[in-house]
Every structure is written in C-alpha cells, then in structure tokens.
PDB file of C-alpha atoms in Angstrom:
ATOM      1  CA  MET O 247      96.922-178.171 -91.210  1.00 89.00           C
ATOM      2  CA  LYS O 248      94.270-177.040 -89.133  1.00 91.00           C
ATOM      3  CA  GLU O 249      91.776-179.428 -90.794  1.00 93.00           C
ATOM      4  CA  LEU O 250      94.258-182.135 -90.476  1.00 92.00           C
ATOM      5  CA  ARG O 251      94.885-181.479 -86.743  1.00 93.00           C
ATOM      6  CA  ALA O 252      91.197-181.525 -86.142  1.00 93.00           C
ATOM      7  CA  ALA O 253      90.399-184.611 -87.927  1.00 91.00           C
ATOM      8  CA  LEU O 254      93.154-186.516 -85.909  1.00 91.00           C
ATOM      9  CA  ALA O 255      91.778-184.907 -82.801  1.00 92.00           C
ATOM     10  CA  SER O 256      88.171-186.366 -83.582  1.00 90.00           C
ATOM     11  CA  ALA O 257      89.816-189.588 -83.571  1.00 88.00           C
ATOM     12  CA  GLY O 258      91.809-189.093 -80.409  1.00 88.00           C
ATOM     13  CA  ILE O 259      95.142-188.657 -82.188  1.00 91.00           C
ATOM     14  CA  THR O 260      97.483-185.899 -81.529  1.00 91.00           C
ATOM     15  CA  LEU O 261     100.757-185.451 -83.438  1.00 92.00           C
ATOM     16  CA  PRO O 262     103.130-183.488 -81.307  1.00 90.00           C
ATOM     17  CA  SER O 263     105.258-182.179 -84.244  1.00 91.00           C
ATOM     18  CA  LEU O 264     102.561-181.372 -86.806  1.00 94.00           C
ATOM     19  CA  ARG O 265     103.290-177.935 -88.346  1.00 94.00           C
ATOM     20  CA  LEU O 266     104.037-176.105 -91.518  1.00 93.00           C
ATOM     21  CA  ASP O 267     107.710-176.487 -92.947  1.00 92.00           C
ATOM     22  CA  PRO O 268     109.226-173.070 -92.595  1.00 91.00           C
ATOM     23  CA  ALA O 269     111.574-173.644 -95.396  1.00 89.00           C
ATOM     24  CA  SER O 270     108.696-174.427 -97.992  1.00 90.00           C
ATOM     25  CA  LEU O 271     107.278-171.051 -97.110  1.00 88.00           C
ATOM     26  CA  ALA O 272     110.562-169.249 -97.434  1.00 89.00           C
ATOM     27  CA  ARG O 273     110.882-170.113-100.935  1.00 83.00           C
ATOM     28  CA  GLU O 274     110.532-167.148-103.788  1.00 86.00           C
ATOM     29  CA  THR O 275     107.283-169.106-104.625  1.00 87.00           C
ATOM     30  CA  PRO O 276     106.060-170.713-101.590  1.00 80.00           C
ATOM     31  CA  CYS O 277     104.681-173.952-101.571  1.00 88.00           C
ATOM     32  CA  PRO O 278     103.667-174.914 -98.208  1.00 91.00           C
ATOM     33  CA  LEU O 279     104.489-178.439 -96.919  1.00 94.00           C
ATOM     34  CA  VAL O 280     102.972-179.926 -93.798  1.00 94.00           C
ATOM     35  CA  GLU O 281     105.288-181.576 -91.736  1.00 94.00           C
ATOM     36  CA  LEU O 282     103.748-184.690 -89.725  1.00 91.00           C
ATOM     37  CA  GLY O 283     106.648-184.986 -87.782  1.00 89.00           C
ATOM     38  CA  GLY O 284     107.781-187.879 -85.188  1.00 90.00           C
ATOM     39  CA  CYS O 285     105.060-189.319 -82.916  1.00 90.00           C
ATOM     40  CA  PRO O 286     105.372-192.143 -80.172  1.00 91.00           C
ATOM     41  CA  VAL O 287     104.683-195.925 -81.323  1.00 94.00           C
ATOM     42  CA  ASP O 288     101.323-195.953 -79.749  1.00 93.00           C
ATOM     43  CA  VAL O 289     100.246-192.917 -81.567  1.00 91.00           C
ATOM     44  CA  ALA O 290     101.547-194.420 -84.651  1.00 91.00           C
ATOM     45  CA  ALA O 291      99.267-197.527 -84.165  1.00 93.00           C
ATOM     46  CA  ARG O 292      96.304-195.599 -83.376  1.00 92.00           C
ATOM     47  CA  LEU O 293      96.714-193.527 -86.597  1.00 91.00           C
ATOM     48  CA  ALA O 294      97.070-196.946 -88.572  1.00 92.00           C
ATOM     49  CA  ALA O 295      93.815-198.434 -86.843  1.00 92.00           C
ATOM     50  CA  ALA O 296      91.767-195.241 -87.508  1.00 90.00           C
ATOM     51  CA  LEU O 297      92.854-195.307 -91.208  1.00 88.00           C
ATOM     52  CA  ARG O 298      92.383-198.892 -91.635  1.00 90.00           C
ATOM     53  CA  ALA O 299      88.836-198.508 -90.127  1.00 88.00           C
ATOM     54  CA  ARG O 300      87.462-196.369 -92.789  1.00 78.00           C
ATOM     55  CA  PRO O 301      85.796-197.942 -96.080  1.00 73.00           C
ATOM     56  CA  ALA O 302      88.318-198.095 -98.744  1.00 66.00           C
ATOM     57  CA  ALA O 303      85.901-195.822-101.146  1.00 58.00           C
ATOM     58  CA  GLU O 304      85.429-193.117 -98.264  1.00 58.00           C
ATOM     59  CA  ALA O 305      89.642-192.998 -98.133  1.00 53.00           C
ATOM     60  CA  ARG O 306      89.989-192.063-101.822  1.00 54.00           C
TER      61      ARG O 306
END
C-alpha cells in the first residue's frame, strides 16, 4: 500500500480512501487486501490518463 501511495503521489494523484481492509487482516489466516476506495471524478480521470500514458510493455 505504501508503494502504491508513493507511486500515485509521484503522478500527482491522491486516493483519499486508500487503506488496508481491516476485515482481511482479521481473518484466521490473514490475507491483506488494499482498498482503493472512492475518489472524485477528476482524480479518476487523472489516474486513467496516467495509466494510458505508460507503454503497454511497461504496464505488465
């Protein structure tokens, strides 16, 4: 999650609800999930533009 937050920040994007899902940590065998949460439409548009700007081979 910290790496994702840092990568997003380097692209000028902040997902305000980015966090670890507490329920996934409370399981008998923890399986941490990252919640991306909700974000404003302009942030979603910037995220989409940042992803589109990457070469296809780099995105894999």
